[in-house]
Amino acid sequence: MGFNLTNGGLIRRENFIDGEWTPAKDDARFAVSNPATGDIIENVADSGAGDARAAVDAAARAFPSWRNTLPKERAAILRKWHTLILEHSDLLGELISLEQGKPLAEGRGEVAYAASYVAWFADEATRIYGDIIPQQQRGKRMSAVKEPLGVVAAITPWNFPAAMIARKIAPALAAGCTVVAKPAEDTPLTALALALLAHEAGTPKGVLNVISASRDRAVPAVAEWLQDSRVRKITFTGSTPVGKYLARESAGTLKKLSLELGGNAPFIVFDDADLDAAVTGLLAAKFRNGGQTCVCPNRVYVQTGVYERFSKLLSQRVAELKVGPATDPSSQIGPMINFRAIDKIARHVDDAVAHGAKVLTGGKTLPELGPHYFSPTVLADASADMVLCCEETFGPVVPLFPFVDEAEAVRAANDTPFGLAAYFYSDDARRIDRVARLLEAGIVGINEGALASEAAPFGGVKESGYGREGSKYGLDDYLSIKYICQGGLD
Ligand code: ADP
């Protein structure tokens, strides 16, 4: 196998609450398995409402002193965490690959990506400025200062087990908030390992708490946080229905929310594009993590003048992609996360074919490799009446939609309730300016398929949610502005 994680000492099976590794109150456990084989990796704590409450108790107790630390003290702890993450890069990368299935190179890449957010917010912690407001009346001084919100609850998905945790926890801690976190049930081990390293980096007890829960028990555990008025913010990455549920259920205590929800990213290739660059960009954007990212292009619109040539170039490259387990260093596409995922992908492809799509390459499950593999697929002649046009497939499937003119492409691209990422390829300067403005998305890629960066604001519009992660804007989601007005001055 090559994996030797237990010896690496990073595997934890208990909750991390108040600086201690603690079993669930009723000692319940659930299995975390390797999606490549279905084998159980570890049985971890299956937390209920009582465990969730204990985590908030600890975070609420820790808040008054954590908020009073100097920004440079918080920065120093985050920098140490960053160093420890990088020092354990190989083990963490393997752990990510093991529980999530992405190829090893991508697993290690994710560790570097996760660490980059920690380093970024270590620096940002020292730049939380306020304002002295220009004087309006004699004897009165007005200022605006930024303060940490309080206890933050972070709920994360399985597709980036390290990066999603890091880009929520790092800004929260930098801002002076304390955290309760619940990683996805498919991939809790990476989050627990990161908590271990944060502890070693000197995070005081109670400042960061991580609990794991199976899907069924996550509901009452998270409900506890939603109802607890001490939790002042929910930061969530996941599906739109769950995001809406969290917004509804936290309304009773009016929590601040950051919601990074589903996408349905369009990728437009215009007649005037550099086709080789467009194919390369599409491969990078689409097949990262086997198509299981919320910014993966879901609908590829290709102008009729280059449609045939583009389809051919793309299918050749996609057919060459190597599918296999993360343990095989030559794998470019790993297993999908679970059976639900495979089922959805197969349903989307079957529905597209039933509605007239042609399979140019792939189009099938690969049971000879394991239970959760799907072949990288290109479908020609996709149309708006197919399920894959309105739902995110979250797998290695590229549907090609022919279009005639720019207005038609922009209309089709925007014809979705979602608005996370959008991509287009064109070499026409005026078109580039026009289309970038017209696309309804929080993130636009022009002649580029790899957009993610800790220095850039990541987030959506419409039903893809609100709030931004990373960049100079990322801290604001964890801060509130206090206006201070002092009178009676000379
Ligand atoms: P996905 O479909 O990718 O699994 P989800 O939105 O279902 O995305 O899950 C994202 C995160 O939200 C996971 O940590 C999951 O456990 C959690 N989650 C899902 N449903 C609920 C719920 N009803 N209450 C609280 N947390 C939930």
Coordinates of C-alpha atoms and ligand atoms in Angstrom, one line a residue:
M1 CA 0.0 0.0 0.0
G2 CA 2.7 2.5 0.9
F3 CA 0.5 4.1 3.5
N4 CA 1.8 4.0 7.0
L5 CA -0.2 6.5 8.7
T6 CA -0.8 5.0 12.1
N7 CA 3.0 5.0 12.6
G8 CA 3.1 8.6 11.6
G9 CA 0.9 9.3 14.6
L10 CA -1.5 11.6 12.8
I11 CA -4.6 9.3 13.0
R12 CA -7.0 10.3 15.8
R13 CA -10.3 8.6 16.4
E14 CA -11.7 10.8 19.2
N15 CA -13.2 14.3 19.2
F16 CA -10.9 17.2 20.1
I17 CA -12.7 19.2 22.7
D18 CA -11.1 21.7 25.2
G19 CA -7.7 20.5 24.3
E20 CA -8.4 16.8 25.0
W21 CA -9.1 13.8 22.8
T22 CA -12.5 12.7 24.0
P23 CA -14.8 9.9 22.9
A24 CA -18.5 10.6 22.1
K25 CA -20.5 10.8 25.4
D26 CA -22.2 7.5 24.6
D27 CA -19.1 6.0 23.1
A28 CA -20.7 5.7 19.7
R29 CA -18.5 5.3 16.7
F30 CA -18.8 5.1 12.9
A31 CA -16.6 3.7 10.2
V32 CA -14.5 5.8 7.8
S33 CA -13.6 3.9 4.7
N34 CA -11.2 4.0 1.8
P35 CA -13.3 4.9 -1.3
A36 CA -10.9 3.0 -3.6
T37 CA -11.6 -0.3 -1.9
G38 CA -14.5 0.1 0.6
D39 CA -12.1 -1.1 3.4
I40 CA -12.5 0.5 6.8
I41 CA -9.6 2.8 7.8
E42 CA -10.7 3.7 11.3
N43 CA -13.8 3.9 13.6
V44 CA -14.2 7.5 14.9
A45 CA -16.4 9.2 17.4
D46 CA -20.0 9.5 16.4
S47 CA -21.0 12.7 18.1
G48 CA -24.5 13.7 19.2
A49 CA -26.0 16.9 20.6
G50 CA -24.3 16.5 24.0
D51 CA -20.8 16.4 22.3
A52 CA -21.7 19.4 20.2
R53 CA -22.7 21.3 23.3
A54 CA -19.5 20.4 25.1
A55 CA -17.6 21.8 22.2
V56 CA -19.4 25.1 22.3
D57 CA -19.0 25.2 26.1
A58 CA -15.2 24.9 25.6
A59 CA -15.1 27.5 22.7
A60 CA -17.3 30.0 24.7
R61 CA -15.0 29.6 27.7
A62 CA -11.9 30.1 25.6
F63 CA -13.2 33.2 23.7
P64 CA -12.6 36.0 26.2
S65 CA -8.9 35.3 26.6
W66 CA -8.4 34.4 22.9
R67 CA -9.9 37.6 21.7
N68 CA -7.6 39.5 24.0
T69 CA -4.4 38.0 22.5
L70 CA -2.3 40.3 20.4
P71 CA -2.8 39.9 16.7
K72 CA 0.9 39.0 16.4
E73 CA 0.5 36.3 19.1
R74 CA -2.3 34.7 17.1
A75 CA -0.2 35.1 13.9
A76 CA 2.7 33.3 15.6
I77 CA 0.5 30.4 16.4
L78 CA -0.9 30.3 12.9
R79 CA 2.6 30.4 11.5
K80 CA 3.7 27.5 13.6
W81 CA 0.6 25.6 12.5
H82 CA 1.5 26.3 8.9
T83 CA 5.1 25.0 9.5
L84 CA 3.8 21.8 11.1
I85 CA 1.3 21.2 8.3
L86 CA 4.1 21.5 5.7
E87 CA 6.4 19.3 7.8
H88 CA 3.7 16.6 7.7
S89 CA 2.9 17.2 4.1
D90 CA 3.6 13.6 2.9
L91 CA 1.6 12.0 5.7
L92 CA -1.3 14.5 5.4
G93 CA -1.3 14.1 1.6
E94 CA -1.5 10.3 2.0
L95 CA -4.3 10.6 4.6
I96 CA -6.3 12.9 2.3
S97 CA -5.8 10.4 -0.6
L98 CA -6.7 7.5 1.6
E99 CA -10.0 8.8 3.0
Q100 CA -11.0 10.9 0.0
G101 CA -9.6 9.1 -3.0
K102 CA -7.8 11.9 -4.9
P103 CA -4.5 10.9 -6.5
L104 CA -1.4 11.3 -4.2
A105 CA 0.0 14.3 -6.2
E106 CA -3.3 16.0 -5.7
G107 CA -3.4 15.0 -2.0
R108 CA 0.0 16.6 -1.4
G109 CA -1.1 19.6 -3.6
E110 CA -4.1 20.1 -1.3
V111 CA -1.9 20.1 1.8
A112 CA 0.2 23.0 0.3
Y113 CA -3.1 24.7 -0.7
A114 CA -4.5 24.3 2.8
A115 CA -1.3 25.6 4.4
S116 CA -1.3 28.6 2.1
Y117 CA -4.5 29.8 3.7
V118 CA -3.0 29.4 7.2
A119 CA 0.1 31.5 6.2
W120 CA -2.1 34.1 4.5
F121 CA -4.4 34.6 7.5
A122 CA -1.4 34.6 9.9
D123 CA -0.3 37.8 8.0
E124 CA -3.8 39.2 7.8
A125 CA -4.3 38.8 11.6
T126 CA -1.8 41.7 12.0
R127 CA -3.7 44.0 9.5
I128 CA -7.1 44.3 11.1
Y129 CA -7.5 48.0 10.8
G130 CA -10.3 50.3 11.9
D131 CA -11.1 53.9 11.0
I132 CA -11.0 57.2 12.8
I133 CA -14.0 58.9 11.3
P134 CA -13.5 62.5 10.2
Q135 CA -14.9 64.7 13.0
Q136 CA -18.5 65.8 12.6
Q137 CA -19.1 67.8 15.8
R138 CA -16.9 69.6 18.3
G139 CA -16.2 67.6 21.4
K140 CA -17.0 64.3 19.8
R141 CA -14.7 61.6 18.5
M142 CA -16.1 58.8 16.3
S143 CA -14.3 55.6 15.3
A144 CA -15.0 52.2 13.9
V145 CA -13.2 49.2 15.2
K146 CA -13.4 45.6 14.1
E147 CA -14.0 42.9 16.7
P148 CA -14.2 39.1 16.5
L149 CA -17.7 37.7 16.3
G150 CA -17.4 35.0 19.0
V151 CA -17.8 31.3 18.6
V152 CA -17.8 30.2 15.0
A153 CA -19.2 26.8 13.8
A154 CA -17.5 25.4 10.7
I155 CA -19.2 22.7 8.7
T156 CA -17.2 21.3 5.8
P157 CA -17.6 18.9 2.8
W158 CA -15.5 15.9 1.9
N159 CA -14.0 17.0 -1.4
F160 CA -11.1 19.0 0.1
P161 CA -10.7 17.5 3.6
A162 CA -7.8 19.8 4.5
A163 CA -8.3 22.9 2.5
M164 CA -12.0 23.5 3.5
I165 CA -11.1 23.2 7.2
A166 CA -8.0 25.4 6.9
R167 CA -9.7 28.2 5.0
K168 CA -12.4 28.5 7.6
I169 CA -10.4 27.9 10.8
A170 CA -7.4 30.0 9.9
P171 CA -9.4 33.3 9.3
A172 CA -11.6 32.6 12.4
L173 CA -8.6 32.2 14.7
A174 CA -6.8 35.1 13.0
A175 CA -9.8 37.3 13.7
G176 CA -9.8 36.3 17.4
C177 CA -12.8 33.9 17.2
T178 CA -12.9 30.5 18.7
V179 CA -14.1 27.5 16.7
V180 CA -16.3 24.4 16.8
A181 CA -15.9 22.4 13.6
K182 CA -17.6 19.3 12.1
P183 CA -15.9 17.8 9.0
A184 CA -17.8 15.7 6.6
E185 CA -18.6 12.1 7.7
D186 CA -16.6 10.7 4.7
T187 CA -13.4 12.5 5.6
P188 CA -13.0 13.4 9.3
L189 CA -9.5 12.0 9.7
T190 CA -7.7 14.8 8.0
A191 CA -9.6 17.4 10.1
L192 CA -8.7 15.6 13.3
A193 CA -5.0 15.4 12.2
L194 CA -5.1 19.2 11.5
A195 CA -6.5 19.8 15.0
L196 CA -3.7 17.7 16.4
L197 CA -1.1 19.9 14.6
A198 CA -2.9 23.1 15.6
H199 CA -2.7 21.9 19.3
E200 CA 1.0 21.3 18.9
A201 CA 1.4 24.7 17.4
G202 CA 0.2 26.2 20.7
T203 CA -3.5 26.9 20.1
P204 CA -4.8 27.2 23.7
K205 CA -7.4 24.7 24.9
G206 CA -10.9 25.3 23.8
V207 CA -9.9 27.7 21.0
L208 CA -10.3 25.0 18.3
N209 CA -12.7 22.1 18.8
V210 CA -13.4 19.4 16.2
I211 CA -16.1 16.7 16.5
S212 CA -16.9 14.0 14.0
A213 CA -20.4 12.5 13.4
S214 CA -22.1 10.2 11.0
R215 CA -24.6 11.7 8.6
D216 CA -27.6 10.8 10.8
R217 CA -26.1 12.1 14.0
A218 CA -24.6 15.2 12.4
V219 CA -28.2 16.5 12.1
P220 CA -28.9 16.8 15.9
A221 CA -25.3 17.7 16.6
V222 CA -25.3 20.6 14.2
A223 CA -28.9 21.6 15.3
E224 CA -27.5 22.1 18.8
W225 CA -25.1 24.7 17.3
L226 CA -27.8 26.3 15.3
Q227 CA -30.0 26.9 18.4
D228 CA -27.2 28.0 20.7
S229 CA -27.0 31.7 20.9
R230 CA -23.4 31.6 21.9
V231 CA -22.5 30.5 18.4
R232 CA -22.4 33.8 16.5
K233 CA -21.5 32.5 13.0
I234 CA -21.9 29.5 10.8
T235 CA -19.4 29.0 8.0
F236 CA -20.5 26.2 5.7
T237 CA -19.3 24.7 2.4
G238 CA -21.6 22.1 0.9
S239 CA -24.8 21.6 -1.0
T240 CA -27.4 24.3 -1.6
P241 CA -30.3 22.5 0.2
V242 CA -28.2 22.0 3.3
G243 CA -27.0 25.7 3.1
K244 CA -30.6 26.9 3.0
Y245 CA -31.5 24.6 5.9
L246 CA -28.7 26.1 8.0
A247 CA -29.8 29.6 7.1
R248 CA -33.4 28.9 8.1
E249 CA -32.6 27.1 11.3
S250 CA -30.1 29.6 12.5
A251 CA -32.5 32.5 11.9
G252 CA -33.8 32.0 15.5
T253 CA -30.6 33.4 16.9
L254 CA -29.7 35.5 13.8
K255 CA -26.3 34.2 13.2
K256 CA -23.9 35.6 10.6
L257 CA -23.5 33.2 7.8
S258 CA -20.9 32.4 5.1
L259 CA -22.3 29.9 2.6
E260 CA -20.2 28.4 -0.1
L261 CA -22.7 26.2 -1.9
G262 CA -23.1 24.3 -5.1
G263 CA -22.2 25.5 -8.6
N264 CA -23.1 24.7 -12.1
A265 CA -20.1 26.2 -13.8
P266 CA -20.2 27.1 -17.5
F267 CA -17.1 26.9 -19.7
I268 CA -17.4 28.7 -23.0
V269 CA -15.1 28.2 -25.9
F270 CA -15.5 30.9 -28.6
D271 CA -14.5 30.5 -32.3
D272 CA -11.6 32.9 -31.7
A273 CA -10.1 30.9 -28.8
D274 CA -6.7 29.2 -28.8
L275 CA -8.1 25.7 -28.9
D276 CA -5.1 23.9 -27.4
A277 CA -5.1 26.2 -24.5
A278 CA -8.8 25.8 -24.1
V279 CA -8.5 22.0 -24.0
T280 CA -5.6 22.2 -21.5
G281 CA -7.5 24.6 -19.3
L282 CA -10.7 22.5 -19.4
L283 CA -8.8 19.4 -18.4
A284 CA -7.2 21.2 -15.5
A285 CA -10.5 22.7 -14.3
K286 CA -12.7 19.7 -15.0
F287 CA -10.7 16.7 -13.9
R288 CA -9.2 18.1 -10.6
N289 CA -10.3 15.7 -7.9
G290 CA -12.0 13.6 -10.6
G291 CA -14.5 16.4 -11.3
Q292 CA -15.5 16.6 -7.6
T293 CA -15.1 20.3 -7.0
C294 CA -17.7 23.0 -6.8
V295 CA -15.8 25.1 -9.4
C296 CA -15.5 22.2 -12.0
P297 CA -17.0 23.1 -15.3
N298 CA -20.4 21.3 -15.5
R299 CA -21.5 22.7 -18.9
V300 CA -19.1 23.2 -21.8
Y301 CA -20.4 25.5 -24.5
V302 CA -18.5 25.4 -27.8
Q303 CA -19.1 27.7 -30.7
T304 CA -20.1 25.8 -33.9
G305 CA -17.1 27.0 -35.9
V306 CA -14.7 25.0 -33.7
Y307 CA -17.1 22.5 -32.3
E308 CA -15.9 19.4 -34.3
R309 CA -12.2 20.2 -33.9
F310 CA -12.5 20.9 -30.2
S311 CA -14.6 17.8 -29.5
K312 CA -11.9 15.7 -31.2
L313 CA -9.0 17.3 -29.5
L314 CA -10.7 17.0 -26.1
S315 CA -11.8 13.4 -26.5
Q316 CA -8.3 12.3 -27.4
R317 CA -6.9 13.9 -24.3
V318 CA -9.6 12.6 -22.0
A319 CA -9.3 9.1 -23.3
E320 CA -5.6 9.2 -22.3
L321 CA -6.4 10.0 -18.6
K322 CA -5.2 7.2 -16.3
V323 CA -7.8 6.1 -13.8
G324 CA -6.7 4.2 -10.7
P325 CA -6.2 4.3 -6.9
A326 CA -4.3 7.1 -5.2
T327 CA -1.7 4.5 -4.2
D328 CA -0.6 4.2 -7.9
P329 CA 1.5 7.3 -8.6
S330 CA 0.5 7.3 -12.2
S331 CA -3.2 7.7 -11.5
Q332 CA -4.7 11.0 -12.7
I333 CA -8.3 10.2 -11.7
G334 CA -9.1 8.4 -8.5
P335 CA -12.3 6.8 -7.2
M336 CA -15.4 8.8 -6.6
I337 CA -16.2 9.4 -3.0
N338 CA -19.0 6.9 -2.5
F339 CA -21.8 4.9 -4.1
R340 CA -24.2 7.9 -4.0
A341 CA -21.8 9.8 -6.2
I342 CA -21.3 7.0 -8.7
D343 CA -25.1 6.5 -8.9
K344 CA -25.6 10.2 -9.7
I345 CA -23.0 10.3 -12.4
A346 CA -24.3 7.2 -14.1
R347 CA -27.9 8.6 -13.9
H348 CA -26.7 11.9 -15.5
V349 CA -24.9 10.1 -18.3
D350 CA -27.9 7.7 -19.0
D351 CA -30.3 10.6 -19.0
A352 CA -28.1 12.5 -21.5
V353 CA -27.8 9.6 -23.8
A354 CA -31.6 9.0 -23.6
H355 CA -32.0 12.6 -24.7
G356 CA -29.7 12.3 -27.7
A357 CA -26.2 12.9 -26.4
K358 CA -23.4 10.9 -28.1
V359 CA -20.6 9.3 -26.0
L360 CA -17.3 10.3 -27.5
T361 CA -15.3 8.6 -24.8
G362 CA -15.9 6.9 -21.5
G363 CA -19.5 6.8 -20.2
K364 CA -19.3 3.8 -17.9
T365 CA -18.4 2.6 -14.4
L366 CA -15.2 0.6 -14.0
P367 CA -16.1 -2.2 -11.6
E368 CA -12.8 -4.0 -12.4
L369 CA -10.9 -1.2 -10.6
G370 CA -13.2 -1.0 -7.5
P371 CA -16.7 -0.1 -6.4
H372 CA -16.5 3.7 -7.0
Y373 CA -14.7 4.3 -10.3
F374 CA -16.2 6.1 -13.4
S375 CA -14.4 6.5 -16.7
P376 CA -13.6 10.0 -17.8
T377 CA -16.3 10.9 -20.2
V378 CA -17.0 13.3 -23.1
L379 CA -20.6 13.7 -24.3
A380 CA -21.4 15.5 -27.6
D381 CA -24.6 17.2 -28.5
A382 CA -25.7 18.0 -25.0
S383 CA -28.9 20.1 -24.6
A384 CA -30.8 22.1 -22.0
D385 CA -33.4 19.3 -21.5
M386 CA -30.8 17.0 -19.9
V387 CA -30.5 16.6 -16.1
L388 CA -26.7 17.4 -16.3
C389 CA -27.5 20.8 -17.6
C390 CA -29.3 21.9 -14.4
E391 CA -27.7 19.7 -11.8
E392 CA -24.1 19.5 -10.8
T393 CA -22.7 16.1 -11.9
F394 CA -19.7 16.2 -9.6
G395 CA -17.8 13.6 -11.6
P396 CA -15.5 13.2 -14.6
V397 CA -18.1 14.0 -17.2
V398 CA -17.8 16.8 -19.9
P399 CA -21.0 17.5 -21.8
L400 CA -20.5 19.6 -24.9
F401 CA -23.3 22.1 -25.9
P402 CA -22.9 23.6 -29.3
F403 CA -23.8 27.4 -29.7
V404 CA -24.0 29.9 -32.5
D405 CA -23.4 33.3 -31.1
E406 CA -22.1 35.1 -28.0
A407 CA -25.5 36.3 -26.8
E408 CA -26.8 32.8 -26.9
A409 CA -23.8 31.4 -25.0
V410 CA -24.0 34.1 -22.3
R411 CA -27.8 33.5 -21.9
A412 CA -27.3 29.8 -21.6
A413 CA -24.4 30.2 -19.2
N414 CA -26.5 32.4 -16.9
D415 CA -29.6 30.3 -17.1
T416 CA -29.1 28.6 -13.8
P417 CA -29.9 29.4 -10.2
F418 CA -26.2 29.0 -9.4
G419 CA -23.3 31.5 -9.8
L420 CA -20.0 30.2 -8.4
A421 CA -17.4 29.9 -11.2
A422 CA -17.6 30.6 -14.9
Y423 CA -14.8 30.2 -17.5
F424 CA -14.4 31.3 -21.1
Y425 CA -11.7 31.2 -23.8
S426 CA -11.4 33.9 -26.4
D427 CA -8.6 36.0 -27.9
D428 CA -10.8 39.0 -28.7
A429 CA -10.1 41.8 -26.3
R430 CA -13.5 43.5 -26.5
R431 CA -15.3 40.2 -26.2
I432 CA -13.2 39.3 -23.1
D433 CA -14.2 42.6 -21.4
R434 CA -17.9 42.2 -22.4
V435 CA -18.4 38.6 -21.4
A436 CA -16.5 38.9 -18.1
R437 CA -18.9 41.6 -17.1
L438 CA -22.0 39.7 -18.3
L439 CA -21.4 36.4 -16.6
E440 CA -23.3 36.0 -13.3
A441 CA -20.7 34.3 -11.2
G442 CA -18.5 35.1 -8.2
I443 CA -15.4 33.8 -9.9
V444 CA -14.6 34.2 -13.6
G445 CA -11.7 32.5 -15.4
I446 CA -10.5 34.0 -18.7
N447 CA -8.2 31.8 -20.7
E448 CA -7.3 30.0 -17.5
G449 CA -8.6 26.8 -15.8
A450 CA -6.8 27.0 -12.5
L451 CA -8.3 29.8 -10.4
A452 CA -7.9 28.9 -6.8
S453 CA -5.5 31.0 -4.7
E454 CA -5.4 32.1 -1.0
A455 CA -4.8 35.6 -2.2
A456 CA -8.1 35.7 -4.2
P457 CA -11.7 36.1 -2.9
F458 CA -13.5 32.8 -3.4
G459 CA -17.3 32.7 -3.3
G460 CA -20.5 32.8 -5.2
V461 CA -23.6 34.8 -6.2
K462 CA -27.2 33.7 -6.5
E463 CA -27.9 30.3 -4.9
S464 CA -24.2 29.5 -4.8
G465 CA -24.2 31.5 -1.5
Y466 CA -22.5 34.5 0.0
G467 CA -19.4 35.4 1.9
R468 CA -15.8 35.2 0.6
E469 CA -12.9 33.0 1.6
G470 CA -9.3 34.0 1.2
S471 CA -7.9 37.4 0.1
K472 CA -8.0 40.6 2.1
Y473 CA -11.8 40.3 2.2
G474 CA -11.8 36.9 3.9
L475 CA -11.3 38.2 7.5
D476 CA -14.4 40.5 7.4
D477 CA -16.7 37.4 7.5
Y478 CA -15.4 36.8 11.0
L479 CA -15.4 40.3 12.3
S480 CA -18.1 42.8 13.2
I481 CA -17.7 46.6 13.1
K482 CA -18.2 48.5 16.3
Y483 CA -18.8 52.2 16.1
I484 CA -17.5 54.1 19.1
C485 CA -18.6 57.6 19.7
Q486 CA -17.0 59.5 22.6
G487 CA -18.4 62.9 23.6
G488 CA -17.6 65.5 26.2
L489 CA -14.1 66.1 24.8
D490 CA -12.5 69.5 24.8
Ligands
ADP1 P1 -22.5 16.6 0.0 O1 -23.7 16.3 -0.8 O2 -21.3 17.0 -0.8 O3 -22.2 15.5 1.0 P2 -23.7 18.2 2.0 O4 -24.2 19.6 1.9 O5 -24.7 17.1 2.1 O6 -22.8 17.9 0.7 O7 -22.7 18.0 3.2 C1 -21.8 19.0 3.6 C2 -21.6 19.0 5.1 O8 -22.8 19.3 5.7 C3 -21.1 17.7 5.7 O9 -20.3 18.0 6.7 C4 -22.4 17.1 6.1 O10 -22.2 16.2 7.2 C5 -23.2 18.3 6.6 N1 -24.6 18.1 6.6 C6 -25.4 17.5 5.7 N2 -26.7 17.6 6.0 C7 -26.7 18.2 7.2 C8 -27.8 18.6 8.1 N3 -29.1 18.3 7.8 N4 -27.5 19.2 9.3 C9 -26.2 19.5 9.6 N5 -25.2 19.2 8.8 C10 -25.4 18.5 7.6

